[in-house]
Amino acid sequence: MAGHSPPADTLKSGERQAGRPYDRSGDGMILAATLDLLTERSYDRVTLDDVAARAGKAKTTIYRRWATKDDLVLAAIHSIGQPPEVADLPDEGTLRADLLAVIDSPWLGGPARRILIFAGLTSAARSSAGLADAIRLQVTEPYVDVYRRILERAIDRGEVPEQMATRVPILADIIPAMSSHRVSTTSEHVHRDFYIAVIDDVLLPALVPKVTSSSEEA
Amino acid sequence: MAGHSPPADTLKSGERQAGRPYDRSGDGMILAATLDLLTERSYDRVTLDDVAARAGKAKTTIYRRWATKDDLVLAAIHSIGQPPEVADLPDEGTLRADLLAVIDSPWLGGPARRILIFAGLTSAARSSAGLADAIRLQVTEPYVDVYRRILERAIDRGEVPEQMATRVPILADIIPAMSSHRVSTTSEHVHRDFYIAVIDDVLLPALVPKVTSSSEEA
DNA sequence: CTATTACGCTACTCCTCAGTAGCGTAATAG
DNA sequence: CTATTACGCTACTGAGGAGTAGCGTAATAG
């Protein structure tokens, strides 16, 4: 019945099909439009007519590639790929500079768009159970993992004391958690100052071993 | 005409209308069912037929009280009220105990249900712009404010040094941010251990001034 | 009892949106 | 040129869901 998943993989590279070829460049437009719309509206309110209009493609063209709306969004998630920092862990010499390097990463169009995409995907995860796993595996976990590895390397380097190792898993969540919370509870944008405050007022101080153990126990 | 917003306020307390009276007890059922469903599905997938079925009321009865779905959810948000801690700031003697008292608060059915409701409302805020403001003003901000006041009182008490005052606004966000992030990025429940880890490994350490070179006691 | 008003129920209207059919046209191969 | 395949467009189907109409019944007041 034709439709969906154009040959691509099933085509030997030497062979060439007759007829008008798939416009692969259009795929990128469609997936980008999908992500953009997800930053603006909830998953259920993003219609395929919207996507088609924004991408400048016909709705039927979209359905020739992906069978359902879920498939389209799933493809958009896969198109995100992993943050480049997964392969290329920044190494600026200090923990603070490394953290800022991840924040300033141009991945997904830089911090402003990236945090909006995260928020959109988080909402999509609530609407479609199948999407939730894909988002967690493909996006959330790899991203948090970058922070985790940066923190662990700071320990290896001797910049942070060994005993802080147990805190690393929870500290790796802080920047994503705080920025997500900000973007979803305020209407304003999240500025760089905010990330810096999270780093300097929360993350880094939390990596200093306890000085007085008396004041907190009861 | 008629419909929506039964007299209630417009009725002098002495007077009594003829006819079958409004079943006020049913309102609670309806609003609770609405909140429950919002913890399970995204706002757009909660139907009024669902609410009616769950509350054990007829859909038409719901529409006799609230004109639209948004009005219903708005009423559900108002029914939440403010956390009791706003009026009765816990005072357990130590900052740590105060924080735990807020976490363990039975408000909204205790921590487990409360965090699910927060997540549901966050998603609802993305679906309806009008709801977003109500949620922020009625729920999010008052709740964060409780943490803020607890932290400030710890400073007043002398338990936390004055110089940490600038960190308070951002630290007040930590517990809500971290728990929201947890519940929306994992499928598991959020346990008390997690809150304790946030307090002991993040919040409290971040309130200790930097003492880098000086030596530790304890 | 009668009058009044709320409730439950069934059935409806209307609209949005996912997904499809079919046709004319554009782009390739030979 | 012909054959083939993708694209854009208009129009459609079908389902789900917000909101309504109308009727029979339940609960109050007098």
Tab-separated table of C-alpha atoms (C1' of nucleotides) in Angstrom:
chain	number	residue	atom	x	y	z
A	1	MET	CA	0.000	0.000	0.000
A	2	ALA	CA	2.873	2.372	-0.463
A	3	GLY	CA	2.747	5.303	1.936
A	4	HIS	CA	5.023	5.882	4.906
A	5	SER	CA	8.680	5.175	5.341
A	6	PRO	CA	9.899	5.768	1.814
A	7	PRO	CA	12.324	3.137	0.494
A	8	ALA	CA	15.538	4.743	1.715
A	9	ASP	CA	16.901	1.724	3.568
A	10	THR	CA	15.447	-0.812	1.181
A	11	LEU	CA	17.163	0.855	-1.749
A	12	LYS	CA	20.591	-0.326	-2.774
A	13	SER	CA	22.755	2.707	-3.211
A	14	GLY	CA	23.627	1.902	-6.813
A	15	GLU	CA	20.048	1.562	-7.972
A	16	ARG	CA	17.942	4.522	-8.820
A	17	GLN	CA	14.184	4.519	-8.857
A	18	ALA	CA	12.383	6.075	-11.748
A	19	GLY	CA	10.079	8.995	-11.142
A	20	ARG	CA	10.276	12.100	-9.051
A	21	PRO	CA	12.560	11.573	-6.062
A	22	TYR	CA	11.649	12.206	-2.443
A	23	ASP	CA	12.415	15.705	-1.344
A	24	ARG	CA	14.537	14.815	1.677
A	25	SER	CA	15.257	18.448	2.402
A	26	GLY	CA	11.589	18.882	3.188
A	27	ASP	CA	11.769	16.379	6.030
A	28	GLY	CA	13.914	18.704	8.071
A	29	MET	CA	11.440	21.535	7.617
A	30	ILE	CA	8.588	19.342	8.766
A	31	LEU	CA	10.335	18.035	11.854
A	32	ALA	CA	11.544	21.498	12.824
A	33	ALA	CA	8.039	22.887	12.412
A	34	THR	CA	6.745	20.096	14.619
A	35	LEU	CA	9.177	20.939	17.386
A	36	ASP	CA	8.494	24.635	17.073
A	37	LEU	CA	4.785	24.124	17.430
A	38	LEU	CA	5.327	21.912	20.453
A	39	THR	CA	7.059	24.819	22.147
A	40	GLU	CA	3.973	26.963	21.593
A	41	ARG	CA	1.008	24.711	22.289
A	42	SER	CA	0.245	21.501	24.098
A	43	TYR	CA	0.653	18.301	22.128
A	44	ASP	CA	-3.061	17.812	21.649
A	45	ARG	CA	-3.456	21.291	20.211
A	46	VAL	CA	-0.769	20.901	17.612
A	47	THR	CA	-2.626	19.822	14.490
A	48	LEU	CA	-1.132	18.359	11.374
A	49	ASP	CA	-2.651	21.195	9.419
A	50	ASP	CA	-0.604	23.536	11.595
A	51	VAL	CA	2.542	21.566	10.946
A	52	ALA	CA	1.885	21.502	7.217
A	53	ALA	CA	1.251	25.237	7.091
A	54	ARG	CA	4.337	26.078	9.150
A	55	ALA	CA	6.577	23.760	7.173
A	56	GLY	CA	5.218	24.975	3.866
A	57	LYS	CA	4.351	21.420	2.875
A	58	ALA	CA	1.096	19.699	2.061
A	59	LYS	CA	-0.482	17.638	4.811
A	60	THR	CA	-0.665	14.696	2.449
A	61	THR	CA	3.075	14.870	1.960
A	62	ILE	CA	3.548	14.507	5.697
A	63	TYR	CA	1.333	11.435	5.745
A	64	ARG	CA	3.350	9.933	2.913
A	65	ARG	CA	6.293	9.771	5.303
A	66	TRP	CA	4.772	9.131	8.713
A	67	ALA	CA	1.664	7.088	9.314
A	68	THR	CA	0.348	8.899	12.386
A	69	LYS	CA	0.815	12.033	14.413
A	70	ASP	CA	2.625	10.038	17.058
A	71	ASP	CA	5.030	8.712	14.442
A	72	LEU	CA	5.739	12.232	13.300
A	73	VAL	CA	6.491	13.476	16.799
A	74	LEU	CA	8.552	10.387	17.454
A	75	ALA	CA	10.573	11.192	14.350
A	76	ALA	CA	10.958	14.769	15.528
A	77	ILE	CA	12.332	13.452	18.801
A	78	HIS	CA	14.778	11.220	17.011
A	79	SER	CA	15.809	14.103	14.791
A	80	ILE	CA	16.913	15.950	17.897
A	81	GLY	CA	19.638	13.433	18.285
A	82	GLN	CA	21.777	13.549	21.356
A	83	PRO	CA	23.425	16.637	22.730
A	84	PRO	CA	26.852	16.992	21.097
A	85	GLU	CA	28.307	17.118	24.595
A	86	VAL	CA	27.592	13.405	24.968
A	87	ALA	CA	30.347	12.686	22.482
A	88	ASP	CA	32.414	15.773	23.220
A	89	LEU	CA	32.329	16.427	26.925
A	90	PRO	CA	33.406	20.035	27.382
A	91	ASP	CA	36.689	20.386	29.207
A	92	GLU	CA	37.285	23.997	30.093
A	93	GLY	CA	39.492	23.270	33.071
A	94	THR	CA	37.059	24.126	35.846
A	95	LEU	CA	33.734	22.662	36.843
A	96	ARG	CA	32.046	26.030	36.634
A	97	ALA	CA	33.262	26.656	33.104
A	98	ASP	CA	32.247	23.160	32.051
A	99	LEU	CA	28.721	23.669	33.358
A	100	LEU	CA	28.428	26.974	31.564
A	101	ALA	CA	29.675	25.378	28.380
A	102	VAL	CA	26.794	22.916	28.480
A	103	ILE	CA	24.317	25.683	29.198
A	104	ASP	CA	25.657	27.842	26.390
A	105	SER	CA	25.653	24.939	23.965
A	106	PRO	CA	24.036	25.750	20.636
A	107	TRP	CA	22.247	22.394	20.723
A	108	LEU	CA	18.633	22.802	19.610
A	109	GLY	CA	19.198	26.421	18.803
A	110	GLY	CA	20.728	27.493	22.096
A	111	PRO	CA	19.462	27.664	25.658
A	112	ALA	CA	16.309	29.691	24.986
A	113	ARG	CA	14.815	27.409	22.367
A	114	ARG	CA	16.174	24.295	24.026
A	115	ILE	CA	14.378	24.874	27.284
A	116	LEU	CA	11.139	25.552	25.434
A	117	ILE	CA	11.500	22.312	23.526
A	118	PHE	CA	12.095	20.447	26.770
A	119	ALA	CA	8.941	21.943	28.218
A	120	GLY	CA	6.971	21.021	25.127
A	121	LEU	CA	8.224	17.469	25.165
A	122	THR	CA	7.445	17.134	28.850
A	123	SER	CA	3.861	18.024	28.086
A	124	ALA	CA	3.779	15.678	25.102
A	125	ALA	CA	4.925	12.884	27.393
A	126	ARG	CA	1.744	13.327	29.404
A	127	SER	CA	-0.436	13.037	26.320
A	128	SER	CA	1.046	9.977	24.721
A	129	ALA	CA	2.420	7.152	26.806
A	130	GLY	CA	4.522	5.818	23.959
A	131	LEU	CA	6.214	9.167	23.545
A	132	ALA	CA	7.136	9.377	27.202
A	133	ASP	CA	9.690	6.568	26.991
A	134	ALA	CA	11.226	7.892	23.805
A	135	ILE	CA	11.625	11.334	25.307
A	136	ARG	CA	13.172	10.019	28.475
A	137	LEU	CA	15.589	7.707	26.704
A	138	GLN	CA	16.473	9.970	23.818
A	139	VAL	CA	16.509	13.380	25.418
A	140	THR	CA	16.170	13.727	29.171
A	141	GLU	CA	18.492	10.988	30.355
A	142	PRO	CA	21.371	11.668	27.967
A	143	TYR	CA	21.220	15.341	28.843
A	144	VAL	CA	21.236	14.812	32.594
A	145	ASP	CA	24.017	12.338	32.051
A	146	VAL	CA	26.223	15.030	30.586
A	147	TYR	CA	25.940	16.974	33.831
A	148	ARG	CA	26.588	13.811	35.812
A	149	ARG	CA	29.776	13.069	33.928
A	150	ILE	CA	31.000	16.630	34.267
A	151	LEU	CA	30.505	16.465	38.008
A	152	GLU	CA	32.241	13.131	38.270
A	153	ARG	CA	35.177	14.373	36.297
A	154	ALA	CA	35.515	17.302	38.671
A	155	ILE	CA	35.919	14.753	41.408
A	156	ASP	CA	38.474	12.754	39.433
A	157	ARG	CA	40.350	15.953	38.793
A	158	GLY	CA	40.478	16.648	42.518
A	159	GLU	CA	38.515	19.857	42.128
A	160	VAL	CA	35.730	18.419	44.244
A	161	PRO	CA	36.354	16.127	47.227
A	162	GLU	CA	35.676	12.408	46.847
A	163	GLN	CA	33.067	12.348	49.573
A	164	MET	CA	30.754	14.413	47.407
A	165	ALA	CA	30.348	11.507	45.008
A	166	THR	CA	27.099	10.399	46.601
A	167	ARG	CA	25.548	13.763	45.881
A	168	VAL	CA	26.368	13.693	42.192
A	169	PRO	CA	23.225	11.902	40.980
A	170	ILE	CA	20.916	14.424	42.563
A	171	LEU	CA	23.059	17.419	41.685
A	172	ALA	CA	23.070	16.367	38.045
A	173	ASP	CA	19.328	17.026	37.998
A	174	ILE	CA	19.489	20.528	39.359
A	175	ILE	CA	20.044	22.620	36.260
A	176	PRO	CA	17.446	20.823	34.148
A	177	ALA	CA	14.979	20.774	37.030
A	178	MET	CA	15.359	24.424	37.953
A	179	SER	CA	15.180	25.696	34.405
A	180	SER	CA	12.167	23.547	33.563
A	181	HIS	CA	10.427	24.757	36.669
A	182	ARG	CA	11.188	28.352	35.805
A	183	VAL	CA	9.897	28.145	32.289
A	184	SER	CA	6.712	26.380	33.286
A	185	THR	CA	5.783	28.533	36.270
A	186	THR	CA	6.598	31.966	34.923
A	187	SER	CA	5.688	33.641	31.691
A	188	GLU	CA	9.066	35.275	31.309
A	189	HIS	CA	12.085	33.895	29.553
A	190	VAL	CA	14.898	32.225	31.412
A	191	HIS	CA	18.011	34.364	31.331
A	192	ARG	CA	21.631	33.451	31.624
A	193	ASP	CA	21.765	35.175	34.997
A	194	PHE	CA	19.408	32.561	36.286
A	195	TYR	CA	21.646	29.687	35.239
A	196	ILE	CA	24.607	31.435	36.796
A	197	ALA	CA	22.703	31.875	40.029
A	198	VAL	CA	21.819	28.187	40.048
A	199	ILE	CA	25.462	27.303	39.569
A	200	ASP	CA	26.943	29.778	42.019
A	201	ASP	CA	24.263	29.779	44.694
A	202	VAL	CA	23.203	26.156	44.612
A	203	LEU	CA	25.308	23.687	42.707
A	204	LEU	CA	28.808	24.737	43.637
A	205	PRO	CA	28.023	25.474	47.300
A	206	ALA	CA	26.415	22.053	47.593
A	207	LEU	CA	29.719	20.490	46.624
A	208	VAL	CA	31.545	21.856	49.621
A	209	PRO	CA	31.718	19.354	52.487
A	210	LYS	CA	29.767	20.114	55.584
A	211	VAL	CA	31.638	22.369	57.958
A	212	THR	CA	29.519	22.251	61.063
A	213	SER	CA	27.595	19.061	61.582
A	214	SER	CA	25.939	20.318	64.728
A	215	SER	CA	23.483	22.860	63.395
A	216	GLU	CA	21.377	20.570	61.248
A	217	GLU	CA	20.747	17.452	63.252
A	218	ALA	CA	17.809	17.204	65.577
B	1	MET	CA	-31.399	31.276	30.792
B	2	ALA	CA	-30.534	30.555	34.376
B	3	GLY	CA	-27.809	27.942	34.558
B	4	HIS	CA	-24.319	28.404	36.071
B	5	SER	CA	-23.372	29.994	39.331
B	6	PRO	CA	-26.384	29.150	41.479
B	7	PRO	CA	-27.608	32.025	43.676
B	8	ALA	CA	-25.481	31.296	46.725
B	9	ASP	CA	-24.038	34.785	47.177
B	10	THR	CA	-27.082	36.566	45.821
B	11	LEU	CA	-29.290	34.888	48.412
B	12	LYS	CA	-29.857	36.574	51.717
B	13	SER	CA	-29.233	34.010	54.402
B	14	GLY	CA	-32.678	34.379	55.900
B	15	GLU	CA	-34.553	33.756	52.700
B	16	ARG	CA	-35.185	30.343	51.399
B	17	GLN	CA	-35.959	29.527	47.795
B	18	ALA	CA	-38.744	27.190	46.989
B	19	GLY	CA	-37.980	23.991	45.125
B	20	ARG	CA	-35.303	21.379	45.430
B	21	PRO	CA	-32.115	22.893	46.822
B	22	TYR	CA	-28.690	22.652	45.220
B	23	ASP	CA	-26.777	19.636	46.363
B	24	ARG	CA	-23.667	21.468	47.579
B	25	SER	CA	-22.077	18.266	48.752
B	26	GLY	CA	-21.944	17.185	45.121
B	27	ASP	CA	-19.740	20.132	44.196
B	28	GLY	CA	-16.886	18.733	46.220
B	29	MET	CA	-17.174	15.393	44.474
B	30	ILE	CA	-17.061	17.053	41.082
B	31	LEU	CA	-14.072	19.243	41.833
B	32	ALA	CA	-12.170	16.375	43.416
B	33	ALA	CA	-12.901	14.163	40.419
B	34	THR	CA	-11.639	16.918	38.152
B	35	LEU	CA	-8.363	17.168	40.022
B	36	ASP	CA	-7.973	13.405	40.133
B	37	LEU	CA	-8.420	13.113	36.406
B	38	LEU	CA	-5.906	15.879	35.824
B	39	THR	CA	-3.334	13.790	37.650
B	40	GLU	CA	-3.964	10.939	35.231
B	41	ARG	CA	-4.345	12.537	31.821
B	42	SER	CA	-3.430	15.746	30.090
B	43	TYR	CA	-5.939	18.572	30.323
B	44	ASP	CA	-7.165	18.095	26.767
B	45	ARG	CA	-7.882	14.430	27.356
B	46	VAL	CA	-9.976	14.951	30.429
B	47	THR	CA	-13.545	15.008	29.165
B	48	LEU	CA	-16.576	16.235	31.037
B	49	ASP	CA	-18.120	12.826	30.558
B	50	ASP	CA	-15.134	11.436	32.449
B	51	VAL	CA	-15.610	13.923	35.244
B	52	ALA	CA	-19.315	13.187	35.437
B	53	ALA	CA	-18.741	9.438	35.564
B	54	ARG	CA	-16.019	9.699	38.197
B	55	ALA	CA	-17.998	12.081	40.359
B	56	GLY	CA	-21.154	10.035	40.033
B	57	LYS	CA	-23.032	13.065	38.761
B	58	ALA	CA	-24.777	13.840	35.490
B	59	LYS	CA	-22.896	15.921	32.985
B	60	THR	CA	-25.829	18.307	32.789
B	61	THR	CA	-25.575	18.901	36.509
B	62	ILE	CA	-21.992	20.005	36.052
B	63	TYR	CA	-23.008	22.436	33.338
B	64	ARG	CA	-25.683	23.854	35.631
B	65	ARG	CA	-22.870	25.075	37.869
B	66	TRP	CA	-20.021	25.938	35.526
B	67	ALA	CA	-20.459	27.298	32.046
B	68	THR	CA	-17.373	25.789	30.432
B	69	LYS	CA	-14.671	23.245	31.016
B	70	ASP	CA	-12.237	26.040	31.788
B	71	ASP	CA	-14.593	27.402	34.416
B	72	LEU	CA	-14.789	23.994	36.005
B	73	VAL	CA	-11.043	23.592	36.184
B	74	LEU	CA	-10.723	27.136	37.439
B	75	ALA	CA	-13.146	26.282	40.215
B	76	ALA	CA	-11.160	23.153	40.980
B	77	ILE	CA	-8.059	25.303	41.318
B	78	HIS	CA	-9.826	27.670	43.657
B	79	SER	CA	-11.129	24.755	45.668
B	80	ILE	CA	-7.540	23.805	46.367
B	81	GLY	CA	-7.240	26.910	48.426
B	82	GLN	CA	-3.891	27.818	49.820
B	83	PRO	CA	-1.575	25.479	51.641
B	84	PRO	CA	-2.432	25.621	55.353
B	85	GLU	CA	1.196	26.468	55.961
B	86	VAL	CA	0.596	29.927	54.517
B	87	ALA	CA	-1.421	30.800	57.593
B	88	ASP	CA	0.342	28.443	59.968
B	89	LEU	CA	4.016	28.472	59.172
B	90	PRO	CA	5.447	25.343	60.756
B	91	ASP	CA	7.875	26.081	63.556
B	92	GLU	CA	9.656	22.937	64.575
B	93	GLY	CA	12.719	24.664	65.873
B	94	THR	CA	15.127	23.823	63.071
B	95	LEU	CA	15.162	24.641	59.407
B	96	ARG	CA	15.407	20.993	58.449
B	97	ALA	CA	12.391	20.025	60.520
B	98	ASP	CA	10.408	22.947	59.144
B	99	LEU	CA	11.129	21.902	55.579
B	100	LEU	CA	10.106	18.344	56.305
B	101	ALA	CA	6.930	19.576	57.931
B	102	VAL	CA	5.936	21.291	54.704
B	103	ILE	CA	6.791	18.214	52.683
B	104	ASP	CA	4.842	15.941	54.991
B	105	SER	CA	1.872	18.279	55.014
B	106	PRO	CA	-1.429	16.524	54.390
B	107	TRP	CA	-2.443	19.351	52.044
B	108	LEU	CA	-4.056	17.944	48.905
B	109	GLY	CA	-3.911	14.457	50.298
B	110	GLY	CA	-0.246	14.389	51.224
B	111	PRO	CA	2.962	14.574	49.221
B	112	ALA	CA	2.184	11.790	46.760
B	113	ARG	CA	-1.106	13.149	45.506
B	114	ARG	CA	0.032	16.739	45.849
B	115	ILE	CA	2.935	16.374	43.483
B	116	LEU	CA	0.733	14.641	40.933
B	117	ILE	CA	-1.745	17.477	41.108
B	118	PHE	CA	1.035	19.975	40.589
B	119	ALA	CA	2.165	18.088	37.518
B	120	GLY	CA	-1.357	17.959	36.170
B	121	LEU	CA	-1.876	21.655	36.704
B	122	THR	CA	1.425	22.449	35.039
B	123	SER	CA	0.222	20.637	31.963
B	124	ALA	CA	-3.164	22.348	32.142
B	125	ALA	CA	-1.375	25.684	32.206
B	126	ARG	CA	0.062	24.898	28.778
B	127	SER	CA	-3.349	24.128	27.344
B	128	SER	CA	-5.275	27.129	28.550
B	129	ALA	CA	-3.665	30.507	28.866
B	130	GLY	CA	-6.282	31.757	31.284
B	131	LEU	CA	-5.629	28.861	33.602
B	132	ALA	CA	-1.913	29.540	33.705
B	133	ASP	CA	-2.272	32.761	35.672
B	134	ALA	CA	-4.748	31.277	38.112
B	135	ILE	CA	-2.456	28.344	38.791
B	136	ARG	CA	0.564	30.531	39.312
B	137	LEU	CA	-1.206	32.972	41.601
B	138	GLN	CA	-3.294	30.469	43.512
B	139	VAL	CA	-0.997	27.511	43.803
B	140	THR	CA	2.600	27.787	42.702
B	141	GLU	CA	3.541	31.157	44.145
B	142	PRO	CA	1.930	30.729	47.567
B	143	TYR	CA	3.581	27.343	47.897
B	144	VAL	CA	7.036	28.536	46.965
B	145	ASP	CA	6.472	31.437	49.297
B	146	VAL	CA	6.092	29.101	52.230
B	147	TYR	CA	9.569	27.760	51.583
B	148	ARG	CA	10.870	31.289	51.156
B	149	ARG	CA	9.477	32.386	54.501
B	150	ILE	CA	10.839	29.330	56.258
B	151	LEU	CA	14.276	30.036	54.912
B	152	GLU	CA	14.094	33.683	55.891
B	153	ARG	CA	13.040	32.799	59.385
B	154	ALA	CA	16.021	30.496	59.704
B	155	ILE	CA	18.148	33.543	59.016
B	156	ASP	CA	16.272	35.653	61.546
B	157	ARG	CA	16.726	32.904	64.068
B	158	GLY	CA	20.455	32.937	63.471
B	159	GLU	CA	20.453	29.359	62.283
B	160	VAL	CA	21.638	30.486	58.864
B	161	PRO	CA	24.085	33.352	58.370
B	162	GLU	CA	22.774	36.696	57.129
B	163	GLN	CA	24.909	36.663	54.020
B	164	MET	CA	22.861	33.765	52.640
B	165	ALA	CA	19.826	36.020	52.263
B	166	THR	CA	20.507	36.639	48.589
B	167	ARG	CA	20.288	32.935	47.888
B	168	VAL	CA	16.901	32.509	49.487
B	169	PRO	CA	14.754	33.292	46.435
B	170	ILE	CA	16.406	30.658	44.318
B	171	LEU	CA	16.646	28.112	47.118
B	172	ALA	CA	12.921	28.439	47.757
B	173	ASP	CA	12.347	26.976	44.322
B	174	ILE	CA	14.457	23.913	44.804
B	175	ILE	CA	12.079	21.469	46.417
B	176	PRO	CA	9.161	22.200	44.089
B	177	ALA	CA	11.458	22.215	41.067
B	178	MET	CA	13.226	18.980	41.885
B	179	SER	CA	10.090	17.063	42.750
B	180	SER	CA	8.236	18.288	39.683
B	181	HIS	CA	11.161	17.307	37.518
B	182	ARG	CA	11.287	13.876	39.094
B	183	VAL	CA	7.645	13.135	38.649
B	184	SER	CA	7.592	14.286	35.051
B	185	THR	CA	10.755	12.558	33.863
B	186	THR	CA	10.410	9.215	35.574
B	187	SER	CA	7.534	6.817	35.746
B	188	GLU	CA	8.165	5.941	39.353
B	189	HIS	CA	6.728	7.640	42.394
B	190	VAL	CA	8.660	10.202	44.370
B	191	HIS	CA	9.625	8.840	47.766
B	192	ARG	CA	10.360	10.605	50.984
B	193	ASP	CA	14.005	9.603	50.666
B	194	PHE	CA	14.218	11.794	47.643
B	195	TYR	CA	12.991	14.865	49.480
B	196	ILE	CA	15.416	14.153	52.285
B	197	ALA	CA	18.248	13.898	49.808
B	198	VAL	CA	17.276	17.221	48.279
B	199	ILE	CA	17.289	18.810	51.699
B	200	ASP	CA	20.471	17.230	53.012
B	201	ASP	CA	22.517	17.112	49.842
B	202	VAL	CA	21.426	20.318	48.173
B	203	LEU	CA	19.444	22.824	50.180
B	204	LEU	CA	21.225	22.789	53.511
B	205	PRO	CA	24.736	22.554	52.062
B	206	ALA	CA	23.960	25.528	49.833
B	207	LEU	CA	23.270	27.592	52.936
B	208	VAL	CA	26.745	27.210	54.326
B	209	PRO	CA	29.050	30.075	53.440
B	210	LYS	CA	32.162	29.274	51.532
B	211	VAL	CA	34.957	28.409	53.906
B	212	THR	CA	37.311	26.975	51.349
B	213	SER	CA	40.701	27.424	52.964
B	214	SER	CA	39.838	27.367	56.625
B	215	SER	CA	39.818	23.958	58.304
B	216	GLU	CA	36.718	22.076	59.333
B	217	GLU	CA	35.559	21.193	62.772
B	218	ALA	CA	33.717	17.930	63.183
C	1	DC	C1'	-52.028	18.617	48.134
C	2	DT	C1'	-49.535	22.389	44.496
C	3	DA	C1'	-45.725	25.121	42.987
C	4	DT	C1'	-41.042	25.352	42.278
C	5	DT	C1'	-36.435	24.182	41.371
C	6	DA	C1'	-32.636	20.693	40.965
C	7	DC	C1'	-31.225	16.240	39.336
C	8	DG	C1'	-30.444	12.221	35.980
C	9	DC	C1'	-30.908	10.641	31.600
C	10	DT	C1'	-31.061	10.224	26.539
C	11	DA	C1'	-30.380	12.254	22.615
C	12	DC	C1'	-28.949	15.694	20.091
C	13	DT	C1'	-26.003	19.739	17.418
C	14	DC	C1'	-21.733	21.516	16.036
C	15	DC	C1'	-17.031	21.686	15.440
C	16	DT	C1'	-12.339	20.225	15.348
C	17	DC	C1'	-9.107	17.163	13.839
C	18	DA	C1'	-6.784	12.609	12.388
C	19	DG	C1'	-6.385	10.355	8.445
C	20	DT	C1'	-7.840	9.348	3.250
C	21	DA	C1'	-9.172	9.662	-1.937
C	22	DG	C1'	-8.405	11.367	-6.189
C	23	DC	C1'	-6.705	14.403	-9.501
C	24	DG	C1'	-3.570	17.552	-11.914
C	25	DT	C1'	1.204	18.658	-12.014
C	26	DA	C1'	6.400	18.476	-11.278
C	27	DA	C1'	10.522	15.959	-11.506
C	28	DT	C1'	13.200	12.216	-12.605
C	29	DA	C1'	14.823	7.735	-15.782
C	30	DG	C1'	15.355	5.840	-20.229
D	1	DC	C1'	8.797	11.558	-26.244
D	2	DT	C1'	6.748	7.758	-22.318
D	3	DA	C1'	6.714	5.718	-17.817
D	4	DT	C1'	7.048	6.389	-13.158
D	5	DT	C1'	6.830	8.372	-8.744
D	6	DA	C1'	6.387	12.441	-5.576
D	7	DC	C1'	4.091	16.682	-4.572
D	8	DG	C1'	0.156	20.085	-3.744
D	9	DC	C1'	-4.505	20.740	-3.485
D	10	DT	C1'	-9.433	20.178	-2.532
D	11	DA	C1'	-12.563	17.559	-0.669
D	12	DC	C1'	-13.953	14.099	1.986
D	13	DT	C1'	-14.968	10.429	6.081
D	14	DG	C1'	-15.322	9.267	10.846
D	15	DA	C1'	-14.572	9.802	15.570
D	16	DG	C1'	-14.516	12.196	19.652
D	17	DG	C1'	-15.879	15.748	22.613
D	18	DA	C1'	-17.910	20.496	24.213
D	19	DG	C1'	-22.082	22.139	25.136
D	20	DT	C1'	-27.560	21.919	24.806
D	21	DA	C1'	-32.729	20.447	24.772
D	22	DG	C1'	-36.265	18.265	26.776
D	23	DC	C1'	-38.465	15.202	29.700
D	24	DG	C1'	-39.504	12.479	33.849
D	25	DT	C1'	-38.394	12.422	38.642
D	26	DA	C1'	-36.763	13.943	43.408
D	27	DA	C1'	-36.699	17.247	47.010
D	28	DT	C1'	-38.027	21.249	49.151
D	29	DA	C1'	-41.694	25.362	50.647
D	30	DG	C1'	-46.241	26.589	51.844
